[in-house]
Coordinates of C-alpha atoms in Angstrom, one line a residue:
M1 CA 0.1 0.3 -0.2
Y2 CA 1.1 3.5 -0.8
N3 CA 0.4 6.7 -0.1
C4 CA 0.5 9.3 -2.5
V5 CA 0.6 13.0 -3.0
T6 CA 1.4 15.4 -5.6
L7 CA 4.0 18.2 -5.3
K8 CA 4.1 21.4 -6.7
D9 CA 8.0 21.4 -8.4
G10 CA 10.0 18.1 -8.4
I11 CA 12.8 16.2 -6.5
D12 CA 16.0 15.9 -7.7
V13 CA 16.6 12.2 -6.0
R14 CA 20.5 12.4 -7.2
S15 CA 20.4 15.4 -4.3
L16 CA 18.9 12.6 -1.8
A17 CA 21.0 9.8 -3.2
R18 CA 24.4 12.2 -1.8
D19 CA 22.5 12.4 1.6
R20 CA 21.9 16.5 1.1
E21 CA 18.8 17.6 2.3
A22 CA 15.4 18.6 -0.2
E23 CA 12.9 21.2 0.1
F24 CA 9.2 20.3 -1.0
E25 CA 6.1 21.7 -1.1
V26 CA 2.8 19.5 -1.3
D27 CA 0.1 20.8 -4.2
D28 CA -2.9 21.2 -2.1
S29 CA -4.9 21.8 -5.3
E30 CA -4.2 17.9 -6.3
P31 CA -5.7 15.1 -3.8
S32 CA -3.9 12.5 -1.9
F33 CA -4.7 9.0 -2.7
V34 CA -3.6 5.4 -1.1
D35 CA -3.2 2.9 -3.7
D36 CA -3.3 -0.1 -1.5
R37 CA -5.0 -2.4 -4.7
P38 CA -3.3 -5.9 -3.8
F39 CA -1.1 -7.6 -6.3
N40 CA -2.2 -10.3 -8.2
R41 CA 0.1 -13.2 -6.9
E42 CA 0.1 -14.5 -10.0
D43 CA 2.0 -11.9 -11.7
V44 CA 4.4 -11.7 -8.6
Y45 CA 5.2 -15.2 -9.0
K46 CA 5.5 -14.2 -12.5
N47 CA 8.1 -11.9 -11.8
T48 CA 9.8 -13.8 -9.0
N49 CA 13.9 -13.6 -9.7
Y50 CA 15.3 -16.2 -7.3
K51 CA 18.7 -15.2 -8.0
C52 CA 18.4 -12.7 -5.7
A53 CA 18.0 -15.0 -2.5
V54 CA 19.6 -18.5 -3.6
T55 CA 23.3 -18.7 -4.5
D56 CA 25.1 -21.9 -5.6
D57 CA 28.0 -21.3 -3.9
D58 CA 27.9 -21.1 0.2
Q59 CA 31.3 -19.0 0.0
L60 CA 29.2 -16.0 -1.9
S61 CA 25.9 -14.2 -1.3
P62 CA 23.6 -14.3 -4.4
F63 CA 24.3 -10.3 -5.1
E64 CA 28.2 -11.6 -5.1
Q65 CA 27.7 -14.5 -7.4
L66 CA 25.6 -12.0 -10.0
R67 CA 28.6 -9.5 -9.9
R68 CA 30.9 -12.3 -11.6
G69 CA 28.5 -12.2 -14.8
M70 CA 28.2 -8.7 -15.0
Q71 CA 30.2 -5.5 -16.9
D72 CA 31.1 -2.7 -15.0
V73 CA 29.5 0.7 -16.9
S74 CA 30.2 3.5 -14.3
G75 CA 33.8 2.3 -14.3
D76 CA 34.1 2.3 -10.4
G77 CA 32.0 -0.9 -10.2
G78 CA 28.8 0.7 -8.7
V79 CA 26.7 0.1 -11.9
L80 CA 27.2 -3.4 -13.2
K81 CA 25.2 -4.7 -16.0
K82 CA 24.4 -8.0 -17.7
T83 CA 22.3 -7.8 -20.6
I84 CA 19.0 -10.4 -21.5
T85 CA 17.9 -9.2 -24.5
Q86 CA 19.3 -7.4 -27.3
G87 CA 18.0 -4.2 -28.4
V88 CA 18.2 -2.4 -31.6
G89 CA 19.0 1.1 -33.1
A90 CA 21.3 3.5 -31.2
E91 CA 21.7 4.0 -27.5
A92 CA 19.2 6.2 -25.6
P93 CA 20.8 9.8 -25.8
E94 CA 20.8 12.2 -22.8
G95 CA 18.1 14.2 -22.9
A96 CA 15.8 11.6 -24.3
I97 CA 12.3 11.0 -23.3
V98 CA 12.4 7.3 -22.1
R99 CA 9.7 4.9 -21.1
V100 CA 10.6 1.4 -19.6
H101 CA 9.4 -1.4 -17.6
Y102 CA 11.2 -2.7 -14.5
N103 CA 11.5 -4.9 -11.4
G104 CA 13.5 -4.2 -8.5
Y105 CA 14.4 -6.7 -5.9
L106 CA 16.4 -6.4 -2.8
E107 CA 19.3 -9.0 -1.8
Y108 CA 17.5 -12.2 -0.5
S109 CA 14.2 -11.3 -1.5
D110 CA 13.1 -12.5 -4.8
E111 CA 9.8 -10.6 -5.0
P112 CA 10.1 -7.1 -6.5
Y113 CA 10.1 -4.7 -3.7
D114 CA 8.8 -2.2 -6.6
S115 CA 7.4 -3.2 -10.2
S116 CA 6.1 -1.6 -13.1
R117 CA 5.0 -4.6 -14.4
L118 CA 2.6 -5.5 -11.1
R119 CA 1.2 -2.0 -11.8
N120 CA 0.8 -2.7 -15.2
R121 CA 2.1 0.9 -16.3
L122 CA 5.2 2.0 -18.0
H123 CA 7.7 4.5 -16.0
Q124 CA 8.6 7.5 -18.2
F125 CA 11.3 9.7 -17.7
R126 CA 14.0 12.4 -19.0
L127 CA 17.6 10.9 -19.1
G128 CA 19.7 13.6 -17.4
G129 CA 16.6 15.5 -15.3
G130 CA 17.6 14.3 -12.3
E131 CA 14.3 12.1 -12.2
V132 CA 15.6 8.8 -11.2
L133 CA 18.6 6.8 -9.6
L134 CA 21.7 7.9 -10.5
G135 CA 22.5 4.3 -11.3
W136 CA 19.6 4.3 -13.4
E137 CA 20.9 7.4 -15.1
I138 CA 24.0 5.7 -16.3
G139 CA 22.5 2.5 -16.8
V140 CA 19.5 3.1 -19.5
K141 CA 21.8 5.3 -21.6
T142 CA 23.9 2.2 -22.6
M143 CA 20.6 0.9 -23.4
R144 CA 18.9 0.5 -26.7
K145 CA 15.0 -0.1 -28.1
N146 CA 13.7 -3.1 -27.0
E147 CA 16.6 -4.2 -25.0
K148 CA 16.4 -6.2 -21.6
A149 CA 19.2 -5.9 -18.9
E150 CA 19.8 -6.1 -15.3
F151 CA 21.7 -3.2 -13.4
L152 CA 23.4 -4.4 -9.8
L153 CA 23.5 -1.1 -8.1
S154 CA 25.5 0.1 -4.9
P155 CA 24.1 2.3 -2.3
K156 CA 26.4 5.2 -3.8
Y157 CA 23.8 5.0 -7.1
A158 CA 20.7 3.9 -5.4
F159 CA 19.4 5.3 -2.5
G160 CA 22.7 6.0 -0.4
C161 CA 23.9 5.6 2.9
M162 CA 20.4 6.0 4.7
G163 CA 17.8 4.2 2.2
C164 CA 14.4 4.8 2.3
P165 CA 12.6 3.6 5.0
P166 CA 10.8 1.2 5.8
R167 CA 10.9 -0.8 2.2
I168 CA 14.9 0.0 1.2
P169 CA 17.0 -0.5 4.2
P170 CA 20.6 1.7 5.0
D171 CA 23.3 0.7 2.3
A172 CA 21.3 -1.4 0.3
S173 CA 22.4 -3.1 -3.0
I174 CA 19.8 -3.2 -5.4
L175 CA 19.2 -5.2 -8.6
F176 CA 17.0 -3.9 -11.7
E177 CA 15.7 -5.6 -14.3
I178 CA 14.9 -2.8 -16.9
E179 CA 13.2 -3.3 -20.4
L180 CA 14.1 0.1 -22.7
V181 CA 10.0 0.3 -24.4
S182 CA 10.5 3.5 -26.5
F183 CA 12.6 6.5 -26.4
V184 CA 12.2 9.9 -27.9
D185 CA 15.6 12.0 -28.4
P186 CA 14.5 15.4 -28.6
K187 CA 17.7 16.2 -30.6
A188 CA 17.5 13.8 -33.6
D189 CA 17.6 15.5 -36.8
E190 CA 14.6 13.7 -38.5
E191 CA 15.0 16.8 -41.2
N192 CA 16.5 15.0 -44.3
D193 CA 13.7 13.5 -46.3
E194 CA 12.2 17.4 -46.1
L195 CA 15.4 18.5 -47.6
L196 CA 13.7 16.8 -50.7
P197 CA 12.1 18.9 -53.5
P198 CA 7.7 18.8 -53.0
D199 CA 7.8 16.8 -56.3
Q200 CA 9.5 13.8 -54.9
R201 CA 8.2 14.3 -52.0
K202 CA 4.8 13.7 -53.6
E203 CA 6.1 10.7 -55.5
A204 CA 6.9 8.9 -52.0
P205 CA 4.7 5.7 -51.1
F206 CA 2.1 6.6 -49.5
L207 CA 2.8 3.8 -46.8
D208 CA 5.9 5.3 -46.2
T209 CA 4.8 8.6 -45.7
L210 CA 1.9 7.7 -43.6
A211 CA 4.1 5.2 -41.2
K212 CA 6.4 8.3 -40.9
A213 CA 3.7 10.9 -39.9
S214 CA 2.2 8.1 -37.6
A215 CA 5.4 7.6 -35.8
I216 CA 6.3 11.3 -35.2
K217 CA 2.5 11.7 -33.7
D218 CA 3.4 8.9 -31.5
D219 CA 6.6 10.6 -30.7
G220 CA 4.3 13.6 -30.0
N221 CA 2.2 11.3 -27.6
T222 CA 5.2 10.7 -25.7
Y223 CA 5.8 14.6 -25.4
F224 CA 2.3 15.1 -24.3
Q225 CA 2.3 12.4 -21.8
A226 CA 5.2 14.1 -19.9
G227 CA 3.6 17.5 -19.8
M228 CA 6.1 19.1 -22.7
Y229 CA 3.1 20.4 -24.7
N230 CA 5.4 22.8 -26.9
D231 CA 7.5 19.7 -27.8
A232 CA 4.5 17.7 -28.4
A233 CA 2.7 20.5 -30.9
A234 CA 5.9 20.6 -32.7
K235 CA 6.1 16.7 -33.5
Y236 CA 2.0 17.1 -34.4
K237 CA 2.8 20.0 -36.8
K238 CA 6.0 18.5 -38.1
A239 CA 3.6 15.3 -38.8
L240 CA 1.0 17.5 -40.6
R241 CA 3.4 18.6 -42.8
K242 CA 4.4 15.5 -43.6
L243 CA 1.1 14.8 -45.1
E244 CA 0.5 17.9 -46.4
D245 CA 2.1 17.2 -50.2
I246 CA 1.2 13.2 -49.9
R247 CA -0.8 12.1 -53.5
L248 CA -3.8 9.7 -52.8
K249 CA -4.6 7.4 -55.4
D250 CA -7.9 6.0 -54.2
E251 CA -10.7 6.1 -51.6
A252 CA -9.1 3.5 -49.3
E253 CA -5.8 6.0 -49.1
E254 CA -8.0 8.8 -48.4
D255 CA -9.6 7.1 -45.7
Q256 CA -6.3 6.2 -44.0
W257 CA -5.0 9.9 -44.9
K258 CA -7.9 11.4 -43.3
S259 CA -7.7 9.2 -40.4
V260 CA -4.6 10.1 -39.3
L261 CA -5.0 13.8 -40.1
L262 CA -8.5 13.7 -37.7
K263 CA -6.1 12.4 -34.4
L264 CA -3.4 15.3 -35.5
Y265 CA -6.0 18.0 -35.2
L266 CA -7.6 16.8 -32.1
N267 CA -4.2 16.0 -30.2
M268 CA -3.3 20.0 -31.6
A269 CA -6.3 20.9 -30.1
L270 CA -5.7 19.5 -26.7
C271 CA -2.5 20.7 -26.6
S272 CA -3.4 24.1 -27.3
H273 CA -6.1 23.9 -25.0
K274 CA -3.4 22.7 -22.4
Q275 CA -1.5 25.7 -23.2
R276 CA -4.4 27.9 -22.5
K277 CA -4.6 29.4 -26.2
P278 CA -8.0 28.9 -27.2
K279 CA -8.0 30.6 -30.5
V280 CA -5.2 27.8 -32.0
V281 CA -8.2 25.0 -30.1
I282 CA -10.8 26.7 -32.6
T283 CA -8.6 26.4 -35.3
N284 CA -7.5 23.1 -35.2
S285 CA -11.2 21.9 -33.8
K286 CA -12.7 23.2 -37.2
K287 CA -10.1 21.5 -39.4
A288 CA -11.2 18.5 -37.2
L289 CA -14.9 18.8 -38.3
E290 CA -13.7 19.2 -41.5
I291 CA -12.8 15.8 -41.4
D292 CA -15.7 14.7 -39.5
A293 CA -18.2 17.1 -38.8
N294 CA -19.7 14.9 -36.2
N295 CA -16.7 14.7 -34.0
M296 CA -17.4 15.2 -30.6
K297 CA -14.1 15.7 -29.1
A298 CA -13.8 18.5 -31.7
F299 CA -17.1 20.2 -30.6
F300 CA -16.2 19.3 -27.2
R301 CA -12.9 21.6 -27.4
L302 CA -14.5 24.3 -29.3
G303 CA -16.6 24.6 -26.0
Q304 CA -13.4 24.6 -24.0
A305 CA -12.0 27.4 -26.2
Y306 CA -15.3 30.0 -26.2
M307 CA -15.6 29.6 -22.6
Q308 CA -11.6 30.6 -21.8
L309 CA -12.8 33.2 -24.5
G310 CA -15.5 34.3 -22.5
E311 CA -17.9 33.7 -25.4
F312 CA -20.6 31.8 -23.4
K313 CA -23.0 31.2 -26.0
K314 CA -20.8 29.6 -28.2
S315 CA -19.6 27.6 -26.0
R316 CA -22.8 26.8 -24.4
D317 CA -24.0 26.2 -28.5
H318 CA -20.7 23.6 -28.9
F319 CA -20.7 21.8 -25.3
S320 CA -24.9 21.1 -26.3
K321 CA -23.4 19.3 -29.8
A322 CA -21.2 17.5 -27.9
R323 CA -23.8 16.3 -25.7
R324 CA -26.3 15.2 -27.9
L325 CA -23.6 13.0 -29.5
D326 CA -22.4 12.0 -26.5
P327 CA -25.1 12.0 -23.5
G328 CA -23.5 10.5 -21.0
N329 CA -20.1 11.9 -20.8
A330 CA -19.1 13.2 -17.6
E331 CA -16.8 15.5 -18.7
I332 CA -19.1 17.6 -21.1
R333 CA -21.5 17.5 -18.2
H334 CA -18.8 18.8 -15.6
E335 CA -17.8 21.7 -18.2
L336 CA -21.7 22.6 -18.9
E337 CA -21.3 22.8 -14.8
Q338 CA -18.7 24.9 -14.9
L339 CA -19.9 26.9 -17.1
D340 CA -23.3 27.4 -15.3
R341 CA -20.9 28.6 -12.6
T342 CA -19.1 31.0 -14.5
Q343 CA -21.7 32.9 -15.9
R344 CA -23.8 33.2 -12.2
W345 CA -20.2 35.2 -10.8
L346 CA -20.2 37.5 -13.6

């Protein structure tokens, strides 16, 4: 069971690992919650690692035995690595937004003390941003997409001499199983094919162009999930540019093209809403409606945008259109209630 609260600003875990003080302030506008969901015992069994609890050599502890088959990636023996499954492509660079699955184990315990797999939720962070343990920063930068590896972290690269009671004892070494599911490199040069003349871009195979645009959209989604709305919007715009000059040979290709365009315009509208740019929300929502005249999400975004602009009649009209398309939608009901309260206050 975990007691969880939201902080107004993040904490640099590297400072904590070096036994330095850290100040933080709880965000009272966000509710705290308790995660008391029990893990399924079958799932726990699937993530058991017996190497952490038993050894073939009575003279060695489990972690001492594991060290013998691992590579030093920190230069001082503090972070050791063993590749389980080879990855593909380039290593994750500094500044990349990475998404991983992981299990963490203490010595003499074969069940994970922490696990994204048991929560069924990927963990996402920016490499070099001080968001994770120092050992993770060093280890994950040696990984490639789809790679699975074990990392044995000494206390210096994990939770330090103090640990993190009650789960992490003082001076604890920790074994992490990490799978690098994906990463987005913000510094990557993705513009090469856009240097081609427009006529050559038009001749590019439809499915190739569509796949590239969809991949860029997915990168934008990763940035959006990390709260990096400017970067997400830039990716969505780039994906739209790729689709602007595409040549369509039949209705089937046109349907696929419109499907991706619709998602991009809706994503752009949502990004702009997060950035409090209602006029941009309106532009992209209307473009979405040109593709799908009965799109509930587009009407909903228009309602939000017009409410931000103080155009309450237009806001109500668009919320009402959205509600007719999805009568039971709780978000629409909430926004209409908010609109009522706003108008009463004025």
